[in-house]
PDB file of C-alpha atoms in Angstrom:
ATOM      1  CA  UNK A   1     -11.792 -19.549  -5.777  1.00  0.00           C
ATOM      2  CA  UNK A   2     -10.805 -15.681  -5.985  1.00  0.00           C
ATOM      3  CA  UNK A   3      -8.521 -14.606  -3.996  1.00  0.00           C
ATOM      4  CA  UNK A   4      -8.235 -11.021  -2.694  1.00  0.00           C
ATOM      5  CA  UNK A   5      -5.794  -9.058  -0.656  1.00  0.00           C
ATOM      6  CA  UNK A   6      -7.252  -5.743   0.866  1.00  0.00           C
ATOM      7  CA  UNK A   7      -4.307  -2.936   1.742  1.00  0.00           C
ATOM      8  CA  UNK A   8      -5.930  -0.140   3.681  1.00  0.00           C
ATOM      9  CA  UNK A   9      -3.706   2.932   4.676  1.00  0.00           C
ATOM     10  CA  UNK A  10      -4.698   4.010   8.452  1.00  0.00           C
ATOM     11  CA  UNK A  11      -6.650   6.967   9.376  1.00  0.00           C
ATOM     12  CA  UNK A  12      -5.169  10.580   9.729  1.00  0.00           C
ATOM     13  CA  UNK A  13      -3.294  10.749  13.347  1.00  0.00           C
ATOM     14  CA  UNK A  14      -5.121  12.429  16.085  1.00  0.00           C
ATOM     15  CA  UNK A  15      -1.631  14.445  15.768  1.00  0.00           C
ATOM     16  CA  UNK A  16      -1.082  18.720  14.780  1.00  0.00           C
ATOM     17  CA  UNK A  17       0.432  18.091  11.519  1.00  0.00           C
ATOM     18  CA  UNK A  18       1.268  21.944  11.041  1.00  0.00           C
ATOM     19  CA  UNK A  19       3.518  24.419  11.818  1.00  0.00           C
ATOM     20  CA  UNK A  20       7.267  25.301  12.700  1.00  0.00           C
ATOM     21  CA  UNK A  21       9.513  23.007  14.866  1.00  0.00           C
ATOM     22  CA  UNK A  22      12.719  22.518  15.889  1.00  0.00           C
ATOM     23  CA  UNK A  23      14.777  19.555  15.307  1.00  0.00           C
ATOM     24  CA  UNK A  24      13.875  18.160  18.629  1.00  0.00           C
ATOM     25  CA  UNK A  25      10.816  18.847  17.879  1.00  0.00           C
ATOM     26  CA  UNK A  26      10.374  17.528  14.601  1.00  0.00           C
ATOM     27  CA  UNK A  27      11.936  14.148  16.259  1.00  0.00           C
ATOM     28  CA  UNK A  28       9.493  14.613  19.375  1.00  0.00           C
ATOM     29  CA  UNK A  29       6.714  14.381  16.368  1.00  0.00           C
ATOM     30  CA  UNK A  30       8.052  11.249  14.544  1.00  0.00           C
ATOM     31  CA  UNK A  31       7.617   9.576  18.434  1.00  0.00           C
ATOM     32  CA  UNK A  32       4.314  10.520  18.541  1.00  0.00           C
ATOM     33  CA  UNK A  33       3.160  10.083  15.039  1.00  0.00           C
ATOM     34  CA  UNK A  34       4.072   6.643  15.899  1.00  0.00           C
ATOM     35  CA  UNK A  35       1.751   5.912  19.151  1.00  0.00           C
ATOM     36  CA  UNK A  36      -1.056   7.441  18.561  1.00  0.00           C
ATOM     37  CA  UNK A  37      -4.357   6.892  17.380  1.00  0.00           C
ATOM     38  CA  UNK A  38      -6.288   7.947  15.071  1.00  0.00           C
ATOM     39  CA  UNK A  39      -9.415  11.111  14.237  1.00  0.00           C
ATOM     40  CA  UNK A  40     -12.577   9.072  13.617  1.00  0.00           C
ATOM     41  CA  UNK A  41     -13.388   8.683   9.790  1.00  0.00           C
ATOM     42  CA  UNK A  42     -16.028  11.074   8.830  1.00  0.00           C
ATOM     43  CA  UNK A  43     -17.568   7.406   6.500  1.00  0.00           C
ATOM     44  CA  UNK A  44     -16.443   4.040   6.115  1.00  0.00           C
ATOM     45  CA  UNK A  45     -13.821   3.866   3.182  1.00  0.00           C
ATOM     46  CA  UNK A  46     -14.801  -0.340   3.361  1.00  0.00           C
ATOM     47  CA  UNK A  47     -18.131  -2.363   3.983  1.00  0.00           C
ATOM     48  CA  UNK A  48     -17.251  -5.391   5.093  1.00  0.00           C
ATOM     49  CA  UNK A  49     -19.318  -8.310   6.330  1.00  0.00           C
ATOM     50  CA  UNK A  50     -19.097 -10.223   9.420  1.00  0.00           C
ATOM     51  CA  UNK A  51     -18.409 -13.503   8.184  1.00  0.00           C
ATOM     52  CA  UNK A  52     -16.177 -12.525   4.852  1.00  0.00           C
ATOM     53  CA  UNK A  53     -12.605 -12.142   6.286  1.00  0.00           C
ATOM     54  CA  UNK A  54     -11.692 -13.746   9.415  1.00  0.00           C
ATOM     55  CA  UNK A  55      -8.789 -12.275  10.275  1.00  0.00           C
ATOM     56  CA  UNK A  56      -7.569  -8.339  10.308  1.00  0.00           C
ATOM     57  CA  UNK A  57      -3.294  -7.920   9.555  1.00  0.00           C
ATOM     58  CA  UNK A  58      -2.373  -4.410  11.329  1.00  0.00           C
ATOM     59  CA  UNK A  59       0.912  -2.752  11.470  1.00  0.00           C
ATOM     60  CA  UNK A  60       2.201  -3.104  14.980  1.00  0.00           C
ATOM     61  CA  UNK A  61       1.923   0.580  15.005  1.00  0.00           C
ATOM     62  CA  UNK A  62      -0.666   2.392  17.030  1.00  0.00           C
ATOM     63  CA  UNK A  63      -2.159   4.437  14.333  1.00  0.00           C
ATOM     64  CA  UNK A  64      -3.255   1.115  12.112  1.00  0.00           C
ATOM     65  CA  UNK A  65      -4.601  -0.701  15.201  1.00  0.00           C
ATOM     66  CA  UNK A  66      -6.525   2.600  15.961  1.00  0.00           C
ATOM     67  CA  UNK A  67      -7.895   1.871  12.330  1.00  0.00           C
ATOM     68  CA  UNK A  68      -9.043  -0.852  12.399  1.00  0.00           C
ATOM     69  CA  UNK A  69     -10.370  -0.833  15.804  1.00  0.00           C
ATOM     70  CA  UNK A  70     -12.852   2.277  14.697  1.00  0.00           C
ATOM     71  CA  UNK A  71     -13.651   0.688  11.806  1.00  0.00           C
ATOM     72  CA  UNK A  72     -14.596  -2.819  12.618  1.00  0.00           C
ATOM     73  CA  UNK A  73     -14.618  -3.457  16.069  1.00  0.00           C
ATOM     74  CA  UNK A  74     -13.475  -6.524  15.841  1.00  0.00           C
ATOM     75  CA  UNK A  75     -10.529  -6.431  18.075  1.00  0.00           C
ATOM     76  CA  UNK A  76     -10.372 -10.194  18.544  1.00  0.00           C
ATOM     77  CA  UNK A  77      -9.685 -10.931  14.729  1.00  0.00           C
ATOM     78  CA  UNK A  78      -6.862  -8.091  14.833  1.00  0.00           C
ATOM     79  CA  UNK A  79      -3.441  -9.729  14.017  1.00  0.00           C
ATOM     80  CA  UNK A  80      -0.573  -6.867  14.769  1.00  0.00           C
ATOM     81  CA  UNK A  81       2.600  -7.675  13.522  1.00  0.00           C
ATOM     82  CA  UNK A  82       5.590  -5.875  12.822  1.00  0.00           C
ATOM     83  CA  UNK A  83       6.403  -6.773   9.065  1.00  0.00           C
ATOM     84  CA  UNK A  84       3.655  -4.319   7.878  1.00  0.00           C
ATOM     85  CA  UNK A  85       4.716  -1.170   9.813  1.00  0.00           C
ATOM     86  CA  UNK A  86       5.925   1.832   7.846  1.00  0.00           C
ATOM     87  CA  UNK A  87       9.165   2.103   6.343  1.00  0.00           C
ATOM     88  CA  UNK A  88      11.048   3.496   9.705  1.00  0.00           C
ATOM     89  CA  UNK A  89      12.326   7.316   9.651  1.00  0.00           C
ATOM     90  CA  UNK A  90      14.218   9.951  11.257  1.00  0.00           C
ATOM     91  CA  UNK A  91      14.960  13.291  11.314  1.00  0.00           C
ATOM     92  CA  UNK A  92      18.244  14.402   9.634  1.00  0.00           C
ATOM     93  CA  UNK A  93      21.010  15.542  11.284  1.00  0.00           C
ATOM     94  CA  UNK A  94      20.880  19.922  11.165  1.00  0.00           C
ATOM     95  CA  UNK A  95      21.502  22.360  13.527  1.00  0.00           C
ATOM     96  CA  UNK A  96      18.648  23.158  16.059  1.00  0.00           C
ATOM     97  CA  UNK A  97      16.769  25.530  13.551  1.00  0.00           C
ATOM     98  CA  UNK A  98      13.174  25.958  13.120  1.00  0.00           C
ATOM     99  CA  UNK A  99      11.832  24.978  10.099  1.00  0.00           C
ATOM    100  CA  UNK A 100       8.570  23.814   8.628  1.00  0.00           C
ATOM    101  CA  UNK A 101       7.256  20.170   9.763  1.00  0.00           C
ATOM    102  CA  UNK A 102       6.984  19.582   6.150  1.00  0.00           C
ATOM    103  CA  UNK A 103      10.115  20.186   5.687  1.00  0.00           C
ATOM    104  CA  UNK A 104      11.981  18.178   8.191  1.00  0.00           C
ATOM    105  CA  UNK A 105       9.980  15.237   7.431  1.00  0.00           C
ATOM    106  CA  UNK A 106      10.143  15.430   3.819  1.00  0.00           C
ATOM    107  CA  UNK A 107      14.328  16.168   3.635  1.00  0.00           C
ATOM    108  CA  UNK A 108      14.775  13.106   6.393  1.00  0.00           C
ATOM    109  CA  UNK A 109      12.577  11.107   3.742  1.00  0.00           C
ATOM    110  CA  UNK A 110      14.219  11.894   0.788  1.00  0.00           C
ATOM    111  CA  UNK A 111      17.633  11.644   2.259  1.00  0.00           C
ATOM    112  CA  UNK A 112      16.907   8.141   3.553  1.00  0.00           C
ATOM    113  CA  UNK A 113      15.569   7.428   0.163  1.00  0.00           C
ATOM    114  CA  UNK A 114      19.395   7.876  -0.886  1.00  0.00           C
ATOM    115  CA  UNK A 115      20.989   6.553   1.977  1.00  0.00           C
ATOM    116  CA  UNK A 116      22.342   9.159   3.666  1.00  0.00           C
ATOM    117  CA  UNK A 117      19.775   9.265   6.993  1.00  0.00           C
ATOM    118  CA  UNK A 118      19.962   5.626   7.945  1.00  0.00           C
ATOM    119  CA  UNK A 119      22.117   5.069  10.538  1.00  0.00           C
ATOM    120  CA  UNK A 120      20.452   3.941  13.965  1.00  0.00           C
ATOM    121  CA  UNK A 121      17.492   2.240  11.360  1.00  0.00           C
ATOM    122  CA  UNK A 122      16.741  -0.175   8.619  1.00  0.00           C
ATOM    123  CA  UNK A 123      17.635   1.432   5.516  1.00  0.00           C
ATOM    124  CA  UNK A 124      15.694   1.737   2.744  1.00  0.00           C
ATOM    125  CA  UNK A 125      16.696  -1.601   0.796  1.00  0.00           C
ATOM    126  CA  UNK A 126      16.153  -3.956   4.047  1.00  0.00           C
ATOM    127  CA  UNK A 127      12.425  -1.892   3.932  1.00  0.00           C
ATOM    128  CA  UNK A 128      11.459  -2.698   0.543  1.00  0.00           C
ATOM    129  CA  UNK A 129      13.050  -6.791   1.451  1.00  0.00           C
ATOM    130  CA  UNK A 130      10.165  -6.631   4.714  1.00  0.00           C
ATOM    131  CA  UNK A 131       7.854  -5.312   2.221  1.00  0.00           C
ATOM    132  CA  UNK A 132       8.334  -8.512  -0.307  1.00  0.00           C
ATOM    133  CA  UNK A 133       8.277 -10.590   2.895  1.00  0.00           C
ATOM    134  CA  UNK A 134       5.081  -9.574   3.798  1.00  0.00           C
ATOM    135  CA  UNK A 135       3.852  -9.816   0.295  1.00  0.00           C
ATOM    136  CA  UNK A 136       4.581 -13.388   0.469  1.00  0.00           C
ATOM    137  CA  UNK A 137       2.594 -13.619   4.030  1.00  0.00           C
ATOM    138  CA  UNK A 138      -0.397 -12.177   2.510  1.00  0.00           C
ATOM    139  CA  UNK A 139      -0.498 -14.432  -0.546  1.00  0.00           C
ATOM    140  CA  UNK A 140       0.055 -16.677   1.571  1.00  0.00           C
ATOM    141  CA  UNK A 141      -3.083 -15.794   3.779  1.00  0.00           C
ATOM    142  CA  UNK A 142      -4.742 -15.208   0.816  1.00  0.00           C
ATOM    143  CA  UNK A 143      -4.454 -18.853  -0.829  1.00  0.00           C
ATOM    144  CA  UNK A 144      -5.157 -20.271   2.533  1.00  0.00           C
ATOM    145  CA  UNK A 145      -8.637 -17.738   3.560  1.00  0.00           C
ATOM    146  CA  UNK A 146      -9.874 -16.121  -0.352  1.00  0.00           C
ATOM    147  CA  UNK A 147      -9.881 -12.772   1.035  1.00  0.00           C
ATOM    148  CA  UNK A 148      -6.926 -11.007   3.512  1.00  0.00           C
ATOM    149  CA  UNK A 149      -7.256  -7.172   5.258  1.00  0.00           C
ATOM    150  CA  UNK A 150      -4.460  -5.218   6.320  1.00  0.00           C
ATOM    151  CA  UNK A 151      -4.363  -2.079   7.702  1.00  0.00           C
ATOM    152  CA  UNK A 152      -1.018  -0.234   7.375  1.00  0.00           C
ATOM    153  CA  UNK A 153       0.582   2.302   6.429  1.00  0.00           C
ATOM    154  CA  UNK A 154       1.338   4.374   2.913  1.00  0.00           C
ATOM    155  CA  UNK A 155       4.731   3.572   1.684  1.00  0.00           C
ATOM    156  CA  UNK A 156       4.638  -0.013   2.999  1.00  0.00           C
ATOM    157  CA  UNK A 157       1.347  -0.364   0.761  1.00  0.00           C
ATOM    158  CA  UNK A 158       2.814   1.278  -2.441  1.00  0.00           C
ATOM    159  CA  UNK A 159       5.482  -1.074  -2.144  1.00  0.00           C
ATOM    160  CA  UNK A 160       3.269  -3.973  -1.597  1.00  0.00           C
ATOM    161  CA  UNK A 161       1.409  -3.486  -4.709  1.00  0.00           C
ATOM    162  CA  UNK A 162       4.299  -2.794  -6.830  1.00  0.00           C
ATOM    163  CA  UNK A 163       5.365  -6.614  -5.813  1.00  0.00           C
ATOM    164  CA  UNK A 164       1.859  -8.272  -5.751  1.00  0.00           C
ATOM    165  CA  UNK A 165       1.545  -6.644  -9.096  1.00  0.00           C
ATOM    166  CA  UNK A 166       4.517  -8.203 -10.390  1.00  0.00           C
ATOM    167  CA  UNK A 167       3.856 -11.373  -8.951  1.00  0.00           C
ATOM    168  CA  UNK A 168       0.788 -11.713 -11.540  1.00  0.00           C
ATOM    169  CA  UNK A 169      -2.159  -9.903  -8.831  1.00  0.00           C
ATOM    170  CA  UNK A 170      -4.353  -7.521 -10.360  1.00  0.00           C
ATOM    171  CA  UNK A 171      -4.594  -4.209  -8.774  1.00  0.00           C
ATOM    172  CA  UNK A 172      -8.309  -2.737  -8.460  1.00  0.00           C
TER     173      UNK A 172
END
């Protein structure tokens, strides 16, 4: 029997990506960028039938169950849970300057990256542990049903194919 596990990243926010912000601003962002939805795809990245997966893993975040919602409307089967949402975030500590989005988003990552923006969230080591805990729920799910979706969420799927990967999966 072949198993497969399916990691789909979720659709683009319905979210104005661009522009200058403020720090408050730039945290205002992260709050929405985590509760809403998602633009409808312009084509379906993934043809799936009916009958060949039975149930649909989400992130617990908005913007995955948006996903998967547009795409197979098949809300019933949807399984949100909070071991496959992204790798949490915030904006560094500055003064009250504006600055590109970009910018704040990508400093906050990097410095959370190498430990310095953690405080208040998980840091990035108890991420990547969720992220081998939920690689051992889907291989799980995958043994048990031959073929697992999730919808999630960018880092949270690099991470999860690094470790399926090294636990003997191929990637395609």
């Amino acid at each position: 029997k072949l198993s497969q596990i399916i990691l789909l990243r979720h659709g683009e926010p319905a979210l104005d990506k661009k522009g200058w912000r403020k720090r408050k601003e730039a945290m205002q962002f992260i709050e929405a960028y985590d509760s809403v939805g998602v633009y409808t795809p312009r084509s379906m990245p993934l043809i799936i039938k009916s009958d060949e997966i039975e149930v649909i893993f989400t992130s617990s975040l908005y913007r995955s169950i948006s996903t998967a919602d547009q795409l197979f409307n098949r809300t019933e089967d949807q399984r949100p849970k909070p071991i496959y949402r992204e790798f949490e975030r915030k904006i560094f500590t500055f003064p009250n300057i504006k600055l590109p989005l970009k910018w704040w988003l990508t400093i906050s990552r990097v410095l959370w990256f190498s430990g310095l923006n953690k405080k208040g969230i998980e840091s990035f080591s108890e991420a990547k542990s969720r992220a081998k805990m939920a690689k051992e729920l889907l291989e799980k799910n995958a043994d048990k049903d031959g073929k697992v979706l999730l919808v999630s969420h960018g880092l949270l799927n690099h991470y999860l194919v690094k470790y399926l990967v090294k636990n003997g999966w191929e990637e395609v």
